[in-house]
Coordinates of C-alpha atoms and ligand atoms in Angstrom, one line a residue:
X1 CA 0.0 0.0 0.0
X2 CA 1.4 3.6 -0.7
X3 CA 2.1 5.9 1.8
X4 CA -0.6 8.8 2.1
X5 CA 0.6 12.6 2.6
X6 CA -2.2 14.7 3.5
X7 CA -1.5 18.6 3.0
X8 CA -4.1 21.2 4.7
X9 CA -3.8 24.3 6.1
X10 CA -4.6 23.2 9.3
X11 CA -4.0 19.7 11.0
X12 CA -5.6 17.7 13.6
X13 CA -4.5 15.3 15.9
X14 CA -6.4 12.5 17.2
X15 CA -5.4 12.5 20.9
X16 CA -5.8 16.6 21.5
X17 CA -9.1 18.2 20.4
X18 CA -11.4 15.7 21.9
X19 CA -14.2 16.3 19.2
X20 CA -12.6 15.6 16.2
X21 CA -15.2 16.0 12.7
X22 CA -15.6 13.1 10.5
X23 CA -13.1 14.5 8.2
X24 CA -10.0 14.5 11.1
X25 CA -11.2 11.1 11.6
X26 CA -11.7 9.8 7.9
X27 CA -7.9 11.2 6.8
X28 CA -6.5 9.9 10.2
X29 CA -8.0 6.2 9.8
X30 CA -6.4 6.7 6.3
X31 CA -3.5 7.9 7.5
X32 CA -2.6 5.1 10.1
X33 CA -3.4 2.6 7.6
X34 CA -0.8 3.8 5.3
X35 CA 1.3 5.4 7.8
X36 CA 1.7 8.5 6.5
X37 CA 1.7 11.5 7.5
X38 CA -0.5 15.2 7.9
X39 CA 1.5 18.2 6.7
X40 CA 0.3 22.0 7.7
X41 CA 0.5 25.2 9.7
X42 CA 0.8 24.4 13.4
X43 CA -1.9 27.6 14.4
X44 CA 1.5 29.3 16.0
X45 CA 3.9 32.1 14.7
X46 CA 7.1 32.9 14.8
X47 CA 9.4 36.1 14.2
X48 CA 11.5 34.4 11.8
X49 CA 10.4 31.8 9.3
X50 CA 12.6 28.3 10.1
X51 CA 11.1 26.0 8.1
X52 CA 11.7 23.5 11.1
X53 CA 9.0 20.8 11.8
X54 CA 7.4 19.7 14.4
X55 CA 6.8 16.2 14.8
X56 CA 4.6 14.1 16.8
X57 CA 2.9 10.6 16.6
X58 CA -0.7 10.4 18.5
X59 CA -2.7 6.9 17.9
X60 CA -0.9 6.3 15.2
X61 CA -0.9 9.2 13.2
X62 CA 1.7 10.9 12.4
X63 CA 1.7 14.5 12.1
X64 CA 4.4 17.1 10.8
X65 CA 3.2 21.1 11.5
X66 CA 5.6 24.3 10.7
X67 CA 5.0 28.0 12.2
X68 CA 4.6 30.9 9.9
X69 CA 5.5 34.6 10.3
X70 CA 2.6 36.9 11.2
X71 CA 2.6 38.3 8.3
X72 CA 2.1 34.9 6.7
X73 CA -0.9 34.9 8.8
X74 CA -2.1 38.1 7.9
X75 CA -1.3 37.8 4.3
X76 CA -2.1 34.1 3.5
X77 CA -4.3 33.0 5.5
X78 CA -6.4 36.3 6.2
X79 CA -5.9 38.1 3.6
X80 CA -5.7 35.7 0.4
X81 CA -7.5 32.3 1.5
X82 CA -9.9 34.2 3.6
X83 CA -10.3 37.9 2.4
X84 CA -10.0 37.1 -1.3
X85 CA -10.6 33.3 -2.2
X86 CA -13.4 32.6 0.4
X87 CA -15.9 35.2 -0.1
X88 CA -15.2 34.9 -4.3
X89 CA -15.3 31.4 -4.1
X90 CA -19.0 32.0 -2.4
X91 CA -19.9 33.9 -5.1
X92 CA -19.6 37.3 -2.8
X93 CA -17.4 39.9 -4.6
X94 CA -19.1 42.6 -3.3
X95 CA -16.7 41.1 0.0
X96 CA -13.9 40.3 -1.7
X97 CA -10.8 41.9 -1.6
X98 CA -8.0 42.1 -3.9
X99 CA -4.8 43.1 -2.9
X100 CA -1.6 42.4 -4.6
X101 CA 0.1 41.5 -0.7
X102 CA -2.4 38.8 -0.2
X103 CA -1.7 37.4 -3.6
X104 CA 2.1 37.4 -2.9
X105 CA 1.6 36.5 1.0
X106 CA -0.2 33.3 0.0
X107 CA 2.7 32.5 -2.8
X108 CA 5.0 32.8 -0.4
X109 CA 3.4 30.3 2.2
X110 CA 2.8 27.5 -0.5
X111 CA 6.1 27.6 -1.2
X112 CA 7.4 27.4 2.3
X113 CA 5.1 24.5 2.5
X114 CA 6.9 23.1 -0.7
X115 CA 9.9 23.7 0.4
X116 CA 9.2 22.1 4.0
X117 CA 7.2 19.1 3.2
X118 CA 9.7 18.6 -0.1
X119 CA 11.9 16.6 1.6
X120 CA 9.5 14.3 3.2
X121 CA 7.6 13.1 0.4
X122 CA 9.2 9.8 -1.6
X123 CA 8.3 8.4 -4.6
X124 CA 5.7 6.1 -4.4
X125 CA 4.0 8.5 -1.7
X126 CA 0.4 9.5 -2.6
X127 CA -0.4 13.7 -1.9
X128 CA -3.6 14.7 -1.3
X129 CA -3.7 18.5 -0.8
X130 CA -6.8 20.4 0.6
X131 CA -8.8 23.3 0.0
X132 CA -8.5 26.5 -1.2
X133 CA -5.4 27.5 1.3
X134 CA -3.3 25.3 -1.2
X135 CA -4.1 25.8 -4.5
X136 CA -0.6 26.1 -5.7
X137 CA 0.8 23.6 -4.0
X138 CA 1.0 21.0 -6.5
X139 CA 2.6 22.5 -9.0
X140 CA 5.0 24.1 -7.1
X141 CA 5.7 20.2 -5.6
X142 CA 6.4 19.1 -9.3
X143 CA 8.6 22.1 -9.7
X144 CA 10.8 20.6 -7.1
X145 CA 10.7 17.0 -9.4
X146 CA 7.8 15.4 -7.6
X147 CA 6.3 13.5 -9.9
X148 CA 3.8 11.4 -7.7
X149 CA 0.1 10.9 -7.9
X150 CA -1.0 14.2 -6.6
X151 CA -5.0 14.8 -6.2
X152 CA -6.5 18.1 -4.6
X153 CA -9.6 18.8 -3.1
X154 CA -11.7 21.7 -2.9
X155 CA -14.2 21.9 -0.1
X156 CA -15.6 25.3 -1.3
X157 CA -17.9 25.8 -4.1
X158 CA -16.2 26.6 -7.8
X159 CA -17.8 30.2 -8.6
X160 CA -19.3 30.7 -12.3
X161 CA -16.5 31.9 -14.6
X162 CA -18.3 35.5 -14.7
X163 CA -17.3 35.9 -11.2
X164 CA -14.2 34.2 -11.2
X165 CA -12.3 36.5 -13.9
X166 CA -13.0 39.5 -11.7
X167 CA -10.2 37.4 -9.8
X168 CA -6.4 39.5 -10.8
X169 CA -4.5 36.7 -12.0
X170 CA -7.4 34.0 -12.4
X171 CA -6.0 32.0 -15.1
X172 CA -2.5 31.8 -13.5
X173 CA -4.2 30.0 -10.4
X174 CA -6.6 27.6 -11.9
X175 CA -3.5 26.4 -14.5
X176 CA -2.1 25.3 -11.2
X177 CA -4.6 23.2 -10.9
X178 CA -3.0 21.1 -14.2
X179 CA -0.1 19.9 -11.9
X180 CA -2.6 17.6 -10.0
X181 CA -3.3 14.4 -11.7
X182 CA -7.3 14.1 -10.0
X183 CA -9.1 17.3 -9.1
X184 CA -12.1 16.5 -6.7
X185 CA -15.4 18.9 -6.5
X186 CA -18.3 18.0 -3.8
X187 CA -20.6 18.2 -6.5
X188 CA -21.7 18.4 -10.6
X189 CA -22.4 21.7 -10.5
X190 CA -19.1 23.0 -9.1
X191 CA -17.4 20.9 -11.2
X192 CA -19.1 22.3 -14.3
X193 CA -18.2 25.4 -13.1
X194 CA -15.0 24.1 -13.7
X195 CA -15.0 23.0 -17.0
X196 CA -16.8 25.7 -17.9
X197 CA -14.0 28.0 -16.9
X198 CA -11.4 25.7 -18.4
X199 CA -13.1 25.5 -22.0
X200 CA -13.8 29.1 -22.1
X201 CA -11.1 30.8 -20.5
X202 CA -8.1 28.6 -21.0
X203 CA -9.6 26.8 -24.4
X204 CA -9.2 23.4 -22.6
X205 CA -11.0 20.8 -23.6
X206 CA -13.1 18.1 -21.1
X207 CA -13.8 14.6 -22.4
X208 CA -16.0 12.8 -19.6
X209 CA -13.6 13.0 -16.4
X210 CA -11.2 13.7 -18.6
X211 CA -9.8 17.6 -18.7
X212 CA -6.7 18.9 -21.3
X213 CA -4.8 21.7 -21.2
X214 CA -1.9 22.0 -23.4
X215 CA 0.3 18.7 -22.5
X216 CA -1.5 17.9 -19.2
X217 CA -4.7 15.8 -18.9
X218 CA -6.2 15.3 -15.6
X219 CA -9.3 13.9 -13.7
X220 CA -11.7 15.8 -12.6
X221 CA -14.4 14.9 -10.7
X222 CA -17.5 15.1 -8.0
X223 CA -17.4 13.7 -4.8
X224 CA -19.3 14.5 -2.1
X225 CA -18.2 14.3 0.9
X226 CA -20.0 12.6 3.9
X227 CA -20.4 11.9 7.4
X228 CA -19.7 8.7 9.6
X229 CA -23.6 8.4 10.2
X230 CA -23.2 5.5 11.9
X231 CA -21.2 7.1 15.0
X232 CA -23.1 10.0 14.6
X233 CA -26.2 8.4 14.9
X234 CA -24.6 6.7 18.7
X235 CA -23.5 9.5 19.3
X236 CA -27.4 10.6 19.5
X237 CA -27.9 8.1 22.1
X238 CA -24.9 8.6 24.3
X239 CA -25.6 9.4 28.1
X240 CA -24.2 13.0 26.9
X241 CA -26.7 13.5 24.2
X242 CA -29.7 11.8 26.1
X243 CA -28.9 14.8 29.1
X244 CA -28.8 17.7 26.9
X245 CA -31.8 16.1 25.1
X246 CA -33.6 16.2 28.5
X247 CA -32.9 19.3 29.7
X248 CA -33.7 21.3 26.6
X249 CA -36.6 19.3 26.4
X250 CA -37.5 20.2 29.8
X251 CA -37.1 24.1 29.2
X252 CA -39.1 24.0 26.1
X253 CA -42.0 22.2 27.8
X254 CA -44.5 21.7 25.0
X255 CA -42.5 24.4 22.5
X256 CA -41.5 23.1 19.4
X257 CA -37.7 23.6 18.8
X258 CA -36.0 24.6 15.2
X259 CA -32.2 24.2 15.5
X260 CA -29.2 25.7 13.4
X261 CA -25.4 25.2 13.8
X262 CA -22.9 27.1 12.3
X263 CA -19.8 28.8 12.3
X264 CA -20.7 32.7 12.5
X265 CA -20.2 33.0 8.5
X266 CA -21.9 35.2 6.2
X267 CA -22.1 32.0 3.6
X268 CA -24.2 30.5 5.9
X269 CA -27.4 32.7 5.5
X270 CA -27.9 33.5 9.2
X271 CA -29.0 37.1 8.8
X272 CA -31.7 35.7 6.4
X273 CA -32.4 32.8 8.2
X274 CA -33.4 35.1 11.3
X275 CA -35.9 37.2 8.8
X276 CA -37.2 34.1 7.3
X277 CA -38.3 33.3 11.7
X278 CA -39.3 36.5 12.1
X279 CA -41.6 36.4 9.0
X280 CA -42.9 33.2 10.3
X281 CA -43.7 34.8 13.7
X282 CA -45.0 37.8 11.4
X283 CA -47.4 35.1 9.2
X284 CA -48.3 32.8 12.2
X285 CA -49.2 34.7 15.2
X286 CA -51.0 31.0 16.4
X287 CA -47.5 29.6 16.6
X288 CA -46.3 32.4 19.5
X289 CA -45.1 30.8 22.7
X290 CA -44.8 27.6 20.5
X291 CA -42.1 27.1 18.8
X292 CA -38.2 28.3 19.6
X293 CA -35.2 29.0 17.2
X294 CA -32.3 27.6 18.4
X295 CA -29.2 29.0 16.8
X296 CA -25.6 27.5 17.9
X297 CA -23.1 29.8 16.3
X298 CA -19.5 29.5 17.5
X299 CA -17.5 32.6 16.4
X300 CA -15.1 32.4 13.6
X301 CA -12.3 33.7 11.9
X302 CA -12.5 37.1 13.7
X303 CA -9.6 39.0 12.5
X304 CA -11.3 39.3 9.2
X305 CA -14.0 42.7 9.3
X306 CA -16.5 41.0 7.4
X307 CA -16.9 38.2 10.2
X308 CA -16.9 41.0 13.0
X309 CA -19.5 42.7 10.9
X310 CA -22.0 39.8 10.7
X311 CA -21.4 38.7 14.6
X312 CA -22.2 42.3 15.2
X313 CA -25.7 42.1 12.3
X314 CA -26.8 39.3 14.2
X315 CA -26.5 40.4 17.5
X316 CA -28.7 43.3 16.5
X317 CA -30.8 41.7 14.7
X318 CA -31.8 38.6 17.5
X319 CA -31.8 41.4 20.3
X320 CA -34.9 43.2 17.7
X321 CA -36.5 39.9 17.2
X322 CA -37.1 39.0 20.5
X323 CA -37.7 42.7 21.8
X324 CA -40.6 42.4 19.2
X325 CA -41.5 39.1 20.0
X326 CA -40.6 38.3 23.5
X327 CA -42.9 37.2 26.0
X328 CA -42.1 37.5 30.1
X329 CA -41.9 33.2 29.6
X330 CA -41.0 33.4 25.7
X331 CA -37.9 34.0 24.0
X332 CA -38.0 33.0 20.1
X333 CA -34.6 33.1 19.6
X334 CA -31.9 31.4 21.7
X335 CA -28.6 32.9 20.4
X336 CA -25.9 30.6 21.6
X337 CA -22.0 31.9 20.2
X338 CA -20.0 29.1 21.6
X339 CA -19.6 25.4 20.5
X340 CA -20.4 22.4 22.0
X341 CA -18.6 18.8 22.1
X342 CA -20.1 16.2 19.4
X343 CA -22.3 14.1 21.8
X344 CA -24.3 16.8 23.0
X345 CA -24.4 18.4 19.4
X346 CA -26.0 15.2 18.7
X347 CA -28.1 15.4 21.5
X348 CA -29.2 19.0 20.4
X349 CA -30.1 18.0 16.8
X350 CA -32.4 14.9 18.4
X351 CA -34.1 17.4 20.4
X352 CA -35.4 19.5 17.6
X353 CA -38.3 18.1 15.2
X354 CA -37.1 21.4 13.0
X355 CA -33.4 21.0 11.5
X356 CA -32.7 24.8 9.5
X357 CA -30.2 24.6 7.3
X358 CA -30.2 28.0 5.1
X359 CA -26.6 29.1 3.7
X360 CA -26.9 31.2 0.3
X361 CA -23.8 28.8 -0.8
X362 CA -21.9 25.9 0.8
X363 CA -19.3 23.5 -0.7
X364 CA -21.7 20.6 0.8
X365 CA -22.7 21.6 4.2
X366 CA -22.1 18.5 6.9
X367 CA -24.6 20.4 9.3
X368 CA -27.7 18.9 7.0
X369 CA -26.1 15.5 6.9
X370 CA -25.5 15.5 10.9
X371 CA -29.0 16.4 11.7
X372 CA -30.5 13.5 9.8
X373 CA -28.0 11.0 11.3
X374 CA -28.8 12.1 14.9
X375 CA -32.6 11.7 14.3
X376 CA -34.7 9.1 16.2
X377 CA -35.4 6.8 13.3
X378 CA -39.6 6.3 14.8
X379 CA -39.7 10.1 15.2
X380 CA -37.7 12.0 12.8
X381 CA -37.9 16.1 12.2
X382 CA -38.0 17.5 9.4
X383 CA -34.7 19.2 7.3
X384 CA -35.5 22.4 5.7
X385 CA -32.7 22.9 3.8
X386 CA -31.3 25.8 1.1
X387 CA -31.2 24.4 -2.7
X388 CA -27.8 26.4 -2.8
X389 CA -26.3 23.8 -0.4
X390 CA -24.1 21.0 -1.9
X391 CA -26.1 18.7 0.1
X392 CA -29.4 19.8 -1.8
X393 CA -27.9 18.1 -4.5
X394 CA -28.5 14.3 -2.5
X395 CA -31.0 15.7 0.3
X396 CA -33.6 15.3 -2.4
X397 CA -36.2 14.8 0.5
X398 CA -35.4 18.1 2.6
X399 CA -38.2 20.9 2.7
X400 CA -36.0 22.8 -0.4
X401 CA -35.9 26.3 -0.2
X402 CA -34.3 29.3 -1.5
X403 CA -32.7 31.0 1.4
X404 CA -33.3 34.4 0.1
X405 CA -36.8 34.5 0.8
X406 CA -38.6 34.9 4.2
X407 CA -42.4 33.7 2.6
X408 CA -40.4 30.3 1.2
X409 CA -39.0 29.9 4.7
X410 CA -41.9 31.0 6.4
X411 CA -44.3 28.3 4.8
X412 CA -41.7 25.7 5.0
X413 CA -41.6 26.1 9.0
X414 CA -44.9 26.3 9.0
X415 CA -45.5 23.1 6.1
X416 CA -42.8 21.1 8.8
X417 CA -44.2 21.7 11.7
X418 CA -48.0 19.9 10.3
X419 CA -45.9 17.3 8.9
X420 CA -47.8 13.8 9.4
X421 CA -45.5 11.3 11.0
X422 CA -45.4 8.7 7.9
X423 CA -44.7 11.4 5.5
X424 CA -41.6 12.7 8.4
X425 CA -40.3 9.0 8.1
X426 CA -40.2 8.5 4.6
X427 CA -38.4 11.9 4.1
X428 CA -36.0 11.0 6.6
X429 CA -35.3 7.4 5.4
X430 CA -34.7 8.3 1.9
X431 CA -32.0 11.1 3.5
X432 CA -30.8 8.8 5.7
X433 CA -30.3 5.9 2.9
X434 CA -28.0 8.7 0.9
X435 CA -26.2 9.6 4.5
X436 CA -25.4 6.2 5.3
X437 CA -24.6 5.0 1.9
X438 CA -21.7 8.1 0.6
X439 CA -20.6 8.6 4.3
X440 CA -17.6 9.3 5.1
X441 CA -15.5 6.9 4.3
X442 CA -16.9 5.9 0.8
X443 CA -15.3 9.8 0.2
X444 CA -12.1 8.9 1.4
X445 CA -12.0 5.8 -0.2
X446 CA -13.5 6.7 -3.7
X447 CA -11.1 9.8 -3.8
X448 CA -7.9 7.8 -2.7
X449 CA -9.0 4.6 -4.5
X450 CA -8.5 6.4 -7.7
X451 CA -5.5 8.3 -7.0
X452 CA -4.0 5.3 -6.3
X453 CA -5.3 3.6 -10.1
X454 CA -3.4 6.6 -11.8
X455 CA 0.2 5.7 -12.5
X456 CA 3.1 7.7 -11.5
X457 CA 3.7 11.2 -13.6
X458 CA 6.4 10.0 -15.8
X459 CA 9.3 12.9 -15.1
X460 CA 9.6 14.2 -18.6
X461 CA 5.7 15.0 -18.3
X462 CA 5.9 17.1 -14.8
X463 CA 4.5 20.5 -15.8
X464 CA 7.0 23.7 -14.9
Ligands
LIG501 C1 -16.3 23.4 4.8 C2 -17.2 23.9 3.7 C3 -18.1 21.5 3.6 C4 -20.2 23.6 14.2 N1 -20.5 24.0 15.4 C5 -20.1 23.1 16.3 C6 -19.5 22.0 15.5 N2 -19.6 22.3 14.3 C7 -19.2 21.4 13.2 C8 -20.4 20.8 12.6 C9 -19.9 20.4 11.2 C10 -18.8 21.4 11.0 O1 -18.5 22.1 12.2 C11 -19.2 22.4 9.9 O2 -19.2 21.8 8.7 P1 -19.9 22.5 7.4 O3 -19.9 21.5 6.3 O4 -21.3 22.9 7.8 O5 -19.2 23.8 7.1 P2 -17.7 24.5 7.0 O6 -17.0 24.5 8.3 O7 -17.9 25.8 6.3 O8 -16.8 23.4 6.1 C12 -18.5 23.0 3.7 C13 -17.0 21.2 4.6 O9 -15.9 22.1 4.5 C14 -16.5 19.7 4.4 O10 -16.0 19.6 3.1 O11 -19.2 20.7 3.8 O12 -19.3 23.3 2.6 O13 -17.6 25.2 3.8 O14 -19.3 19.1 11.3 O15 -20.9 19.8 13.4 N3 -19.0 20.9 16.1 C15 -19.0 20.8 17.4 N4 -19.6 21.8 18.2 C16 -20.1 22.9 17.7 O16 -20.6 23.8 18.4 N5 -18.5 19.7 18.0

């Protein structure tokens, strides 16, 4: 078996968070298996770039993290990945920013990760490099006479090629892309996107999975990611799920509880989800004192403005909500900014017959998929869920919706809160068929299984 080196910006390691996601877990189970080893930043800085690793071994995995400079930070991941890429990526321009720093400070970065991770990598090693943080990666790998199987996955959506050429430099960065041998999208319509942009902008041509450009031919491909439904699913009826379970049941007495989780990210569609509720409660004044929003929203990325603004929109906006609203014993909206470990995030999900799951665009969204696994199979609730998700595209039987409109939202709460329980069960068994069945380890194994089909890049062939 080949050895696996996975590249992201950021690694985990089994033994220290405690509440690893399915991803950590999927890549580390692929990891030991191989024994390979997780290449990234390490979180820290430093006032002088070293290039010196850190090592360390937990259950098997081995990991290998470097520092960066703060202006790495600021520049790369910040400014480029986050200020630039993100919000483009997510079709918002109008929040992207373009400045020629960025663009150099996330050069810079891939090739100190090149240049550090160089050395480890051997010939019949497999690299799998994640995410937008990386784009370059590859090619500046093969620059230093890699020429192994290399796939890269993006976990963001592809933008349409009208957005993407506002993008200084676009064509430079997707060509890039051509030093990978497989290219992996969560879903067909990103990966048109794709294509799209290579046949138009670059004059590549695409032959089924097949993509040209000049002397390179790669793979490119959807595959959705998953969860592991079947732990998340115990994890629902752990002791620590079956408390939290209780005791929001037991502060909700007969209310009717509509949960969302999400980092605090203006991709997710919080602002409108809260005006979609508040329309409800506008359009259903029977439904006062009976129903609660639930919104977990652990803060994120809060160096970047745009993230302070939409902590600060949405702190605003729940305070006016509930001012309108409120009763002296009623509170619509329960505003919660910090995260919780998985079992009682399962717990949580069980406890609401009302999953909502609005972002205005998501690479897949695992929040949708979690919900359904952690539902009691006799009793399920309901997923409403935004068709601009990549999950829409296998949630078939969520309450579909288009995010940007409060009546849509509004008469889907309403529509899921009537449900009849046998049309509740075969919504959710259909979901939950699709959950189980791409979970997350038919991802890791799909994606890897055909990396490791394609034969080595033969050296004469490893673009410049
Ligand atoms: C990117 C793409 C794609 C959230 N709050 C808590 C908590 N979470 C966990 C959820 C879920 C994960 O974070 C969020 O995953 P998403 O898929 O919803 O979103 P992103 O973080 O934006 O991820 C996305 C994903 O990559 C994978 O490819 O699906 O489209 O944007 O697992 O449960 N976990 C815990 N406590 C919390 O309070 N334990």
């Amino acid at each position: 078996m080949s050895r696996l080196i996975v590249i992201s910006n950021r690694v985990s390691r089994p033994g220290t968070s405690g509440s690893q996601g399915g991803l950590a877990v999927a890549l580390s189970e692929a990891l030991r298996e191989s024994r390979g080893i997780w290449f990234g930043w390490s979180g820290e800085t430093t006032d002088h770039f070293t290039g010196q690793i850190g090592f360390s071994e937990d259950q098997g995995v081995k990991t290998a993290t470097i520092d960066l400079e703060e202006q790495d930070v600021d520049e790369y991941y910040n400014g480029y990945a986050n200020k630039t890429l993100w919000p483009l990526f997510h079709f918002r321009i109008d929040l992207a920013e373009y400045a020629r720093d960025f663009e150099g400070g996330y050069n810079r970065v891939n090739q100190r990760f090149a240049d550090t991770v160089s050395p480890l990598v051997e010939p019949d090693d497999i690299v799998w490099v994640h995410d937008y943080h990386m784009i370059p990666l590859g090619q500046m790998l093969r620059q230093r006479g890699h020429g192994n199987r290399m796939g890269f996955f993006l976990h963001i959506p592809w933008p349409p090629t009208r957005l993407l050429v506002s993008l200084p430099h676009h064509t430079k960065l997707v060509q890039t892309l051509f030093a990978y041998d497989l290219v992996g999208f969560h879903t067909e319509e990103w990966l048109e996107s794709f294509r799209h942009y290579v046949e138009r902008e670059m004059g590549g041509k695409v032959a089924g999975d097949f993509v040209t450009l000049g002397d390179r031919t790669i793979q490119a491909i959807a595959c959705p990611i998953g969860i592991n439904a079947r732990e998340f699913a115990a994890a629902a009826d752990s002791a620590e799920a079956k408390a939290i379970y209780d005791q929001i049941r037991a502060s909700l007495r007969q209310q009717a509880m509509i949960v969302g989780v999400d980092r605090l990210d203006y991709s997710k569609g919080l602002e409108e989800r809260f005006n979609g509720y508040a329309r409800f409660l506008k359009d259903h004044p029977e439904h006062h004192r009976k129903v609660v929003l639930t919104q977990i929203a652990p803060p994120s990325r809060e160096d970047v403005g745009s993230y302070r603004q939409i902590r600060a929109t949405l702190d605003s906006l729940a305070g006016r909500i509930n001012g309108e609203y409120s009763d002296v014993d009623w509170t619509p909206i329960r505003y919660v900014n910090q995260g919780y470990p998985r079992d009682k995030l399962a717990g949580i999900y069980r406890a609401a017959p009302i999953g909502l799951v609005t972002p205005l665009r998501d690479g897949m969204n695992l929040v949708a998929k979690e919900y359904v696994a952690a539902q009691d199979p006799d009793d399920p609730g309901v997923l409403i869920l935004s068709r601009f998700a990549g999950a829409a595209m296998q949630l078939r039987d969520a309450l579909l919706i288009n995010p940007y409109s409060p009546e849509e939202m509004s008469d889907a709460i309403q529509r899921a809160l009537a449900m009849p329980l046998d049309e509740r069960r075969r919504r959710w068994r259909a979901m939950m068929d699709s959950v189980e069945s791409q979970d997350i380890g038919w991802w890791r194994a799909d994606f890897t299984a055909r990396l490791t089909a394609l034969r080595d890049v033969e050296p004469d062939r490893v673009p410049g």
